Short mmCIF file of C-alpha atoms in Angstrom, two decimals:
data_model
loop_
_atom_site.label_atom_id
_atom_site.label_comp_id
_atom_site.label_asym_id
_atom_site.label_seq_id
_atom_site.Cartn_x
_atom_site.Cartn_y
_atom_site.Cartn_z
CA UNK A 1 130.96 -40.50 51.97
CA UNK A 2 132.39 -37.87 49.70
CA UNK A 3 130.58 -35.58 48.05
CA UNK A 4 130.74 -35.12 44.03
CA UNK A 5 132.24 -31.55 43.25
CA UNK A 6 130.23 -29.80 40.49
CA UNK A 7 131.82 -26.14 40.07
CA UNK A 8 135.52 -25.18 40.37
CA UNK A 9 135.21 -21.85 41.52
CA UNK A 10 138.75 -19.88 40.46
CA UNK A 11 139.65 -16.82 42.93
CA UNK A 12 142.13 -14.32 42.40
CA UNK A 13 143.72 -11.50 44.78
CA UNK A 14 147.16 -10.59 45.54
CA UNK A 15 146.27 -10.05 49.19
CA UNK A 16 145.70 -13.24 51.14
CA UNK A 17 143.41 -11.96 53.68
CA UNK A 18 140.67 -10.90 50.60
CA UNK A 19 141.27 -14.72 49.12
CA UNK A 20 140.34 -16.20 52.96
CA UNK A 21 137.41 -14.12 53.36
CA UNK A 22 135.98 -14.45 50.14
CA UNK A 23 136.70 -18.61 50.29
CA UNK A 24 134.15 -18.86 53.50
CA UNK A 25 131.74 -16.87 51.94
CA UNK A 26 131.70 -19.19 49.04
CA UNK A 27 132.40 -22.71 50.51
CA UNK A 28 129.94 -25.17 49.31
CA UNK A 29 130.13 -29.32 49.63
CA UNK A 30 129.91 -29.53 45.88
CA UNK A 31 132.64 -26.93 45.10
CA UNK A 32 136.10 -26.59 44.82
CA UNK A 33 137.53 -23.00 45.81
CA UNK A 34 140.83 -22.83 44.35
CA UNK A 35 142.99 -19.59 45.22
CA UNK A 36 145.82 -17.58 43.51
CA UNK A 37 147.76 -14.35 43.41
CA UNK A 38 148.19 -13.09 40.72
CA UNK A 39 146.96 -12.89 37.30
CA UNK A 40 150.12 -15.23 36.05
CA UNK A 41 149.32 -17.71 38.41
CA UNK A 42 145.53 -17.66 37.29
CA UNK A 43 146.42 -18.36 33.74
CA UNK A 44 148.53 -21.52 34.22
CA UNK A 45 145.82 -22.99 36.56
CA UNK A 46 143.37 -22.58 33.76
CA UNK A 47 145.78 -25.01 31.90
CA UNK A 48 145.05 -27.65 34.04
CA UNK A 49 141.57 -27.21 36.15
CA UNK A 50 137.73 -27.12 34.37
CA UNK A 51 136.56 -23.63 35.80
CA UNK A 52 132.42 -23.03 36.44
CA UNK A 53 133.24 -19.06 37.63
CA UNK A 54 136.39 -16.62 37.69
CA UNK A 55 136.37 -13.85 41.07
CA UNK A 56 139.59 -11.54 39.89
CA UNK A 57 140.36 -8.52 42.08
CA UNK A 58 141.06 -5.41 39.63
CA UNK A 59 144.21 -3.79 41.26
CA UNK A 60 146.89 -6.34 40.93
CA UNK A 61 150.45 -5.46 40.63
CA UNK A 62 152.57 -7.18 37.10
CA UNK A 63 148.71 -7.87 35.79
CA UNK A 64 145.67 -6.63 36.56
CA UNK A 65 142.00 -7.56 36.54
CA UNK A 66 141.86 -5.94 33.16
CA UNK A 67 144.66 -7.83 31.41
CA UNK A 68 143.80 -11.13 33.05
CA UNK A 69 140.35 -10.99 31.40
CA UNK A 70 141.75 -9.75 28.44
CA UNK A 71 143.90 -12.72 28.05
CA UNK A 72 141.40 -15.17 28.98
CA UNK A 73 138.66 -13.74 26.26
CA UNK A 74 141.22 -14.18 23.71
CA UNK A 75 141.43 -18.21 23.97
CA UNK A 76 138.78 -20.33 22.76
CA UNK A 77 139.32 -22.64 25.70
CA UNK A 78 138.70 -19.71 28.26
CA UNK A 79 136.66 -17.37 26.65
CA UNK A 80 133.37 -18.36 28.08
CA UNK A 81 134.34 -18.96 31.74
CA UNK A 82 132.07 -15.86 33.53
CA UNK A 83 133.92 -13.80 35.08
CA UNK A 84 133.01 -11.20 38.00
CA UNK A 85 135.49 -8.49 38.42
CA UNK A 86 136.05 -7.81 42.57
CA UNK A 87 137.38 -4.41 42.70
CA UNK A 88 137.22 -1.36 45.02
CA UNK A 89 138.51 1.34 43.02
CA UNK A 90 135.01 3.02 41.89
CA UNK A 91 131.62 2.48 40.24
CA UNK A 92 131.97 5.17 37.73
CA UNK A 93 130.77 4.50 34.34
CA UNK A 94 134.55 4.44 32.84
CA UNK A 95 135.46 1.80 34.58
CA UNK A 96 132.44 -0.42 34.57
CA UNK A 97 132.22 0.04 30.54
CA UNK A 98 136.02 -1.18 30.44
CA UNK A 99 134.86 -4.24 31.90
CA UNK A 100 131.95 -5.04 30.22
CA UNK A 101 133.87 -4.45 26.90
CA UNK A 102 136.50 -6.90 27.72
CA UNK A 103 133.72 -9.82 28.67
CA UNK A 104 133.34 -9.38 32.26
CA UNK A 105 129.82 -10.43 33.00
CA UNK A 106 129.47 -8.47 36.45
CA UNK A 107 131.26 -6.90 39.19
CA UNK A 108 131.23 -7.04 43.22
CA UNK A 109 132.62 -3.96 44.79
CA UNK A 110 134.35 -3.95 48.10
CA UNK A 111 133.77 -4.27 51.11
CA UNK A 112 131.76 -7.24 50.12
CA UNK A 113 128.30 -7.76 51.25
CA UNK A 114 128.17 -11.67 51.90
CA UNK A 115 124.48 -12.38 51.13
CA UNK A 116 124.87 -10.20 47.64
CA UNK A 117 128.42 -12.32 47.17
CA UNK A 118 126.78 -15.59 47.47
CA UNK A 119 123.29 -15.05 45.54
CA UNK A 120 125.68 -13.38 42.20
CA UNK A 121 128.10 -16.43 42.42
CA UNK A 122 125.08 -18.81 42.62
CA UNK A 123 123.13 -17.35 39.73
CA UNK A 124 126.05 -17.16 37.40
CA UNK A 125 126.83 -20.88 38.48
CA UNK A 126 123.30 -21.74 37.27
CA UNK A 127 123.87 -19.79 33.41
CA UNK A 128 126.98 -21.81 33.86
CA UNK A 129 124.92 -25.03 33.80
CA UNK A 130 122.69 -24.34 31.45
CA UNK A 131 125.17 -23.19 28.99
CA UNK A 132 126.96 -26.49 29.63
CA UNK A 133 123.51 -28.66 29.32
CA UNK A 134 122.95 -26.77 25.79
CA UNK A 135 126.51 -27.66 24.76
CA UNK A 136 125.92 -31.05 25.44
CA UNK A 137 122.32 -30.86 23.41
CA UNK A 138 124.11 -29.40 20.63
CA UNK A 139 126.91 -32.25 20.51
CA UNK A 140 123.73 -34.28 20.54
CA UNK A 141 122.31 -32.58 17.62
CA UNK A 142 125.16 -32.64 15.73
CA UNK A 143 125.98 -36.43 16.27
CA UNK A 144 122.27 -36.92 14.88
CA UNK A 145 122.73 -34.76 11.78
CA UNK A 146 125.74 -37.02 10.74
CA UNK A 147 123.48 -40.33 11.59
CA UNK A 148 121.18 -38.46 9.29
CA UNK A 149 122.67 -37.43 6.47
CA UNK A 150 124.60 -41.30 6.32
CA UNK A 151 120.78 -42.95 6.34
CA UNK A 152 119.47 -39.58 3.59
CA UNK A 153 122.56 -41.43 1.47
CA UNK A 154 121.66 -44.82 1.68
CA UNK A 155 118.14 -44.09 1.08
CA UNK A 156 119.34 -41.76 -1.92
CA UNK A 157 121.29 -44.73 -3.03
CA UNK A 158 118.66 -47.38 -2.77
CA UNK A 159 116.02 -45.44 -4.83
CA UNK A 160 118.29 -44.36 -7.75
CA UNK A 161 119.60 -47.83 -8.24
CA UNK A 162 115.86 -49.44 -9.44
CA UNK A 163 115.70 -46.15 -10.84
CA UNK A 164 119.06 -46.40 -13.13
CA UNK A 165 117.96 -50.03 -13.56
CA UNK A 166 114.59 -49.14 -15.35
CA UNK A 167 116.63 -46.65 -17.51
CA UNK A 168 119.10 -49.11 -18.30
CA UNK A 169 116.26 -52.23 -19.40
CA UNK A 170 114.63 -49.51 -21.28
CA UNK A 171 117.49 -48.11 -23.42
CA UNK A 172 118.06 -52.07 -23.72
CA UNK A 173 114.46 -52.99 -25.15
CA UNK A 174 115.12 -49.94 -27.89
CA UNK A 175 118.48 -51.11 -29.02
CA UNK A 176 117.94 -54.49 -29.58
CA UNK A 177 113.75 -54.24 -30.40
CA UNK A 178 113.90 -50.80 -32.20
CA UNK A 179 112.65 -51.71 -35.48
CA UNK A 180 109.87 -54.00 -33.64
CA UNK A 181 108.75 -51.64 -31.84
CA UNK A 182 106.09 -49.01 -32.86
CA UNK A 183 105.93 -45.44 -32.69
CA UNK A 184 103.14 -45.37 -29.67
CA UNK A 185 105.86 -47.82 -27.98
CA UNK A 186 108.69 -45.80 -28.39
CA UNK A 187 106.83 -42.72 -27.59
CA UNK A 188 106.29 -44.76 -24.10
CA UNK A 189 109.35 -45.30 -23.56
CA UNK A 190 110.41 -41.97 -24.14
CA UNK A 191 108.17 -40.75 -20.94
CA UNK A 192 109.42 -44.14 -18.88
CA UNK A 193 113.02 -42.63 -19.30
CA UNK A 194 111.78 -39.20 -18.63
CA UNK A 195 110.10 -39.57 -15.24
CA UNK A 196 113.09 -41.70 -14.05
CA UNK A 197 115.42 -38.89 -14.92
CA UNK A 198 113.46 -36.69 -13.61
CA UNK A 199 112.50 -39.01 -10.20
CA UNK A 200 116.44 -39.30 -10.06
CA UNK A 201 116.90 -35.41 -10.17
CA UNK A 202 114.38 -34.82 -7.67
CA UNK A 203 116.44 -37.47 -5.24
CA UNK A 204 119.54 -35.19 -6.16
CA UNK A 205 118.19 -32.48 -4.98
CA UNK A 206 116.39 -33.27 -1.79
CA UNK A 207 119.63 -35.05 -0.60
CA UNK A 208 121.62 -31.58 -1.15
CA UNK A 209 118.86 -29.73 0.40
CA UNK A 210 118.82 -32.06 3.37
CA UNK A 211 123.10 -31.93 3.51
CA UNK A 212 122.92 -28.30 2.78
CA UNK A 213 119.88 -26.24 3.80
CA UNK A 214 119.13 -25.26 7.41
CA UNK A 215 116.27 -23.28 8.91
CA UNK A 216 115.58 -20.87 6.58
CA UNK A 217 119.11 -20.53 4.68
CA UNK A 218 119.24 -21.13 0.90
CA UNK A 219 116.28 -19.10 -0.46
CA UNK A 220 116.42 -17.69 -4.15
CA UNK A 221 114.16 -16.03 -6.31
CA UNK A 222 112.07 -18.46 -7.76
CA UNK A 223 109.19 -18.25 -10.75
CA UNK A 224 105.98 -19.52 -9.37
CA UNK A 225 104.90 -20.70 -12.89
CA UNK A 226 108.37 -22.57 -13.75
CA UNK A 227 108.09 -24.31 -10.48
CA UNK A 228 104.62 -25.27 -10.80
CA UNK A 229 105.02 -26.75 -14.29
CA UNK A 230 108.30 -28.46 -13.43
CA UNK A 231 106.17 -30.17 -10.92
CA UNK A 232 102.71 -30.93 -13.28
CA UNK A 233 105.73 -32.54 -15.76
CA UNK A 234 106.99 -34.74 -13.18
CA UNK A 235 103.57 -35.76 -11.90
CA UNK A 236 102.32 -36.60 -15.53
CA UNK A 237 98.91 -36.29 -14.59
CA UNK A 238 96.22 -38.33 -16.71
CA UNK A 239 93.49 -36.96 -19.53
CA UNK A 240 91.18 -36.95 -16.78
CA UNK A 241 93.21 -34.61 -14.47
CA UNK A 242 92.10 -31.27 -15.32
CA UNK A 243 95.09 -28.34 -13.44
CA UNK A 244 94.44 -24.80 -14.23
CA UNK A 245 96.93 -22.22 -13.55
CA UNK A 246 95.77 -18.49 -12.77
CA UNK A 247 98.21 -15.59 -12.25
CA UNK A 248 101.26 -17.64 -11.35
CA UNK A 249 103.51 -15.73 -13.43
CA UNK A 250 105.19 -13.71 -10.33
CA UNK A 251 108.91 -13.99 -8.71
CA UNK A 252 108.76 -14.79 -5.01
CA UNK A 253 111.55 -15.62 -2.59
CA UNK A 254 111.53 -19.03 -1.47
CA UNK A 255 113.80 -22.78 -1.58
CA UNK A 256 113.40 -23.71 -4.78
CA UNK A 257 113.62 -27.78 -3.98
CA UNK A 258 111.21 -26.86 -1.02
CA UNK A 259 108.66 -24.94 -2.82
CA UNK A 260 108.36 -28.06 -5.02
CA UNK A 261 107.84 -30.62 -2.81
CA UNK A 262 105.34 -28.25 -0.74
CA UNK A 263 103.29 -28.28 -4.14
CA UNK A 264 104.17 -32.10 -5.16
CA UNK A 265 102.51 -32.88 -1.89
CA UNK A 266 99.71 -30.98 -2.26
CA UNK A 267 98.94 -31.54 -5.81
CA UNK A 268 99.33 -35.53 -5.02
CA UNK A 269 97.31 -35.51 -2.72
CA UNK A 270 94.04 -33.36 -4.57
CA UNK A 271 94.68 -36.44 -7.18
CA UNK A 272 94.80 -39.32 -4.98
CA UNK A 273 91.78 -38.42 -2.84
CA UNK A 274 89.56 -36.85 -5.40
CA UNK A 275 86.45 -39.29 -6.28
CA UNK A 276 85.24 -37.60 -9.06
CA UNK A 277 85.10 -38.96 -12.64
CA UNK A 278 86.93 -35.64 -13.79
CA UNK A 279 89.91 -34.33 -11.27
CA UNK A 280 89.40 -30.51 -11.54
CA UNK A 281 92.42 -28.80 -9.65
CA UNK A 282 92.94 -24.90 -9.33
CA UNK A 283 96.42 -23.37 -8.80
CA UNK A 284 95.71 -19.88 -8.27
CA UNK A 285 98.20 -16.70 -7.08
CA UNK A 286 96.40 -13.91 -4.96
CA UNK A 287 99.61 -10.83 -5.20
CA UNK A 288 97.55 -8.58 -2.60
CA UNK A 289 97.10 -11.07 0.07
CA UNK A 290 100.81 -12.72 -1.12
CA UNK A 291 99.39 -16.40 -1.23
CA UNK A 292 98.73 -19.39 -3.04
CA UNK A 293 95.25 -21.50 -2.98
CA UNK A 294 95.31 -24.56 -4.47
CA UNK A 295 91.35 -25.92 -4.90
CA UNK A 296 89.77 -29.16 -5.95
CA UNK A 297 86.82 -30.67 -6.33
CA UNK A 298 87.24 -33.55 -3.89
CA UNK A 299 84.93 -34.52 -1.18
CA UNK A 300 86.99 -32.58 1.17
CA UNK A 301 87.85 -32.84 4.88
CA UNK A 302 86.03 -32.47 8.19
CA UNK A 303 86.55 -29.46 9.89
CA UNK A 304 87.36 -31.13 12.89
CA UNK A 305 90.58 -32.76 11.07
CA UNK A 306 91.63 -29.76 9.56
CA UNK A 307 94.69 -28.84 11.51
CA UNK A 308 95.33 -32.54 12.31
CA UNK A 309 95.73 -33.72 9.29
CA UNK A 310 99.27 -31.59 9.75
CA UNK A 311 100.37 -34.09 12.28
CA UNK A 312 102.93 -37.05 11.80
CA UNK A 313 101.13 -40.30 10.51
CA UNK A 314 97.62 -38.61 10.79
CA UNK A 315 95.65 -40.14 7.62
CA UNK A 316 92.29 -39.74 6.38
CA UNK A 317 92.38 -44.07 5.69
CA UNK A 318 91.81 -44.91 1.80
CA UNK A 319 90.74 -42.78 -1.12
CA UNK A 320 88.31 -43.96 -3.42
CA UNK A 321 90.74 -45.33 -5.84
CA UNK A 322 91.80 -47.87 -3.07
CA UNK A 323 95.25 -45.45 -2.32
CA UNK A 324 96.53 -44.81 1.55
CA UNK A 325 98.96 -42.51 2.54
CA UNK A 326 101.47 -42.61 5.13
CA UNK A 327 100.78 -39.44 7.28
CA UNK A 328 104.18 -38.02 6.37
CA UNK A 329 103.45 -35.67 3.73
CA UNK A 330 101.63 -33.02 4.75
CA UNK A 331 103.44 -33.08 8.04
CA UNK A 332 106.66 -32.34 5.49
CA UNK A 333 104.90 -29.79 3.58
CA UNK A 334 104.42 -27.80 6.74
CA UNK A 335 107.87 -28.16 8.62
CA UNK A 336 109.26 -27.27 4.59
CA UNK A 337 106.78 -24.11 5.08
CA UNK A 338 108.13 -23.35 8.27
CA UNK A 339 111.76 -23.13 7.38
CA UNK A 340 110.63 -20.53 4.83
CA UNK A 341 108.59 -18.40 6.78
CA UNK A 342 105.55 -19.40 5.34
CA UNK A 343 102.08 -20.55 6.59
CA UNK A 344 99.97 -23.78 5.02
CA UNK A 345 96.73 -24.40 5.94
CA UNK A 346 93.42 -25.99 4.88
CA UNK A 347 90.54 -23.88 4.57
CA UNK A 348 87.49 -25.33 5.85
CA UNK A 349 85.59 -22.69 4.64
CA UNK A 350 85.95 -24.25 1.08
CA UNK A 351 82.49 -25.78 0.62
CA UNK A 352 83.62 -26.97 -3.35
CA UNK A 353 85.98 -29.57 -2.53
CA UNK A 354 89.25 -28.61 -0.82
CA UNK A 355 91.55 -25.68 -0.27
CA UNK A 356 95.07 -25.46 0.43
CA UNK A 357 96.66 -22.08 1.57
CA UNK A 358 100.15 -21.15 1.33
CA UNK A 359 100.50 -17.46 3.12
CA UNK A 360 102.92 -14.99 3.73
CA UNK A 361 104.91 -15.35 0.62
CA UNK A 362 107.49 -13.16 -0.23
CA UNK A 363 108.05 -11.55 -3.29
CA UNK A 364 111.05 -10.82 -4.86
CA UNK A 365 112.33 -7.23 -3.26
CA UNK A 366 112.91 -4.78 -6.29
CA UNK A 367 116.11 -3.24 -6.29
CA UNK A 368 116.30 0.94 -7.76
#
């Protein structure tokens, strides 16, 4: 039965006697010693053979140790084979520093101890593995991204289509009703075509933040206020939706389409729940502890579902107006948080209602 070989193990020495002794010291079922003589020969073999781990003896005549690394760093195809340098010219710093600098990732000085040999080659053959295994992960990761961003544009595409289609019946109905139609009518109409324009924006933007924005890349300096009211305007919150503001007026530094949909979510979800007659909601910016609390006078959450109400699909069932949600907000608003540094929470030391905390906000840095 043969056995599978896992490593190619690449020696090179210009004296045959080193290459035999170091093969037996290294022979393994699963691996394939292959041996050279020179640096020249080295270089064409790494044409043709997958290498786990390079052995090059330093004192070669033509090239050396030095060169041979030197060459191998420089193409992308070879750069990130370890390498050990075997030498037995001298452990002085000079010469150990020269190595390192060129990419070596160790050396084994002559004579060679055989247990020392055998433990360095394994442990480099394991980083070897692992750096294959993340490889592999990341080819994953970046296979999903594409499947990703192909299903963010088709669900991009499939909600600005009803959403062009409202626009289009409405502009329509004014053409060929306008003089029917009454002022409180067209005034209607007027915020129908608004909030699609502005639903349609919003879908423009979280499909470039979702192409374009990765961990915590992207942030600007944003206006705290602006953001807030751009998000109020989009919500169009009834008469009996009361949203005070209190010291928003402050610069932090944050992802603009991010920061929205953190308060979108939040700000949704004081309305939907609330089961008051009179939705009071408090938007308030603390610039000492760097942190936003956003308050209403809901009926709250249990303490005991105060973190999991984070989680994926975690609801809270129906709110009083009959409304479910889908357990993916909040669990957005905090991976959003995350990628910008930033902590939410609920407090449930808010006896009033509920409290949302967003921490560890940055403001803008002042430049002299």
């Amino acid at each position: 039965m043969s056995t599978t070989i896992k490593h190619k193990l690449l020696l090179i020495d210009d004296k045959p006697a080193n290459l035999i002794a170091l093969k037996s010291m290294l022979e393994k079922p699963n691996r394939e010693i292959i041996c050279c003589n020179s640096g020249n020969e080295g270089l064409q073999l790494l044409l043709k053979e997958k290498i786990s781990l390079i052995l090059v003896d330093v004192q070669m005549p033509e090239m050396d140790g030095y060169e041979f690394v030197e060459i191998t760093k420089q193409h992308p195809a070879t750069a990130n084979i370890p390498t050990i340098f075997v030498t037995a010219i001298s452990d002085e710093a000079q010469y150990i520093n020269k190595a390192y600098d060129l990419g070596a990732i160790d050396f084994l000085f002559k004579p060679l101890v055989t247990e020392i040999t055998r433990k360095k080659v394994d442990s480099f053959l394991k980083i070897w593995d692992y750096d294959q295994e993340l490889q592999k992960l990341n080819e994953k990761l970046v296979a999903k991204n594409g499947e990703l961003e192909q299903f963010a544009n088709i669900i991009a595409h499939d909600l600005k289509s009803p959403l062009n289609n409202i626009t289009s019946l409405i502009e329509f109905i004014e053409e060929e009703h306008i003089l029917d139609l009454k002022e409180e009518a067209t005034d209607l109409f007027d915020m129908v075509k608004s909030s699609a324009k502005s639903m349609s924006k919003l879908i423009d933007d979280l499909l470039h933040y979702s192409k374009n924005v990765e961990n915590n890349e992207g942030k600007e300096s944003v206006n705290i206020l602006n953001e807030v009211n751009a998000v109020i305007k989009l919500i169009n919150p009834n008469n009996n939706i009361k949203i005070t503001k209190e010291n928003l007026n402050h610069i932090i530094h944050f992802q603009s389409v991010a920061f929205k949909q953190i308060i979108q979510n939040l700000l949704s979800n004081a309305i939907k729940y609330n089961d008051k007659e009179i939705t009071e909601i408090a938007i308030i910016y603390d610039e000492n502890t760097q942190q936003i609390a956003i308050r209403d006078n809901g009926p709250g959450i249990p303490e005991n579902q105060a973190e999991k109400i984070f989680q994926m699909f975690y609801t809270l069932g129906q709110s009083s107006r009959g409304e479910s949600g889908t357990g993916i907000g909040l669990n957005l608003v905090r991976k959003l948080a995350e990628r910008n540094e930033v902590k939410v929470y609920y407090n449930p030391q808010y006896k009033e209602g509920s409290e949302f905390i967003i921490s560890d906000l940055k403001p803008e840095l002042k430049t002299a």
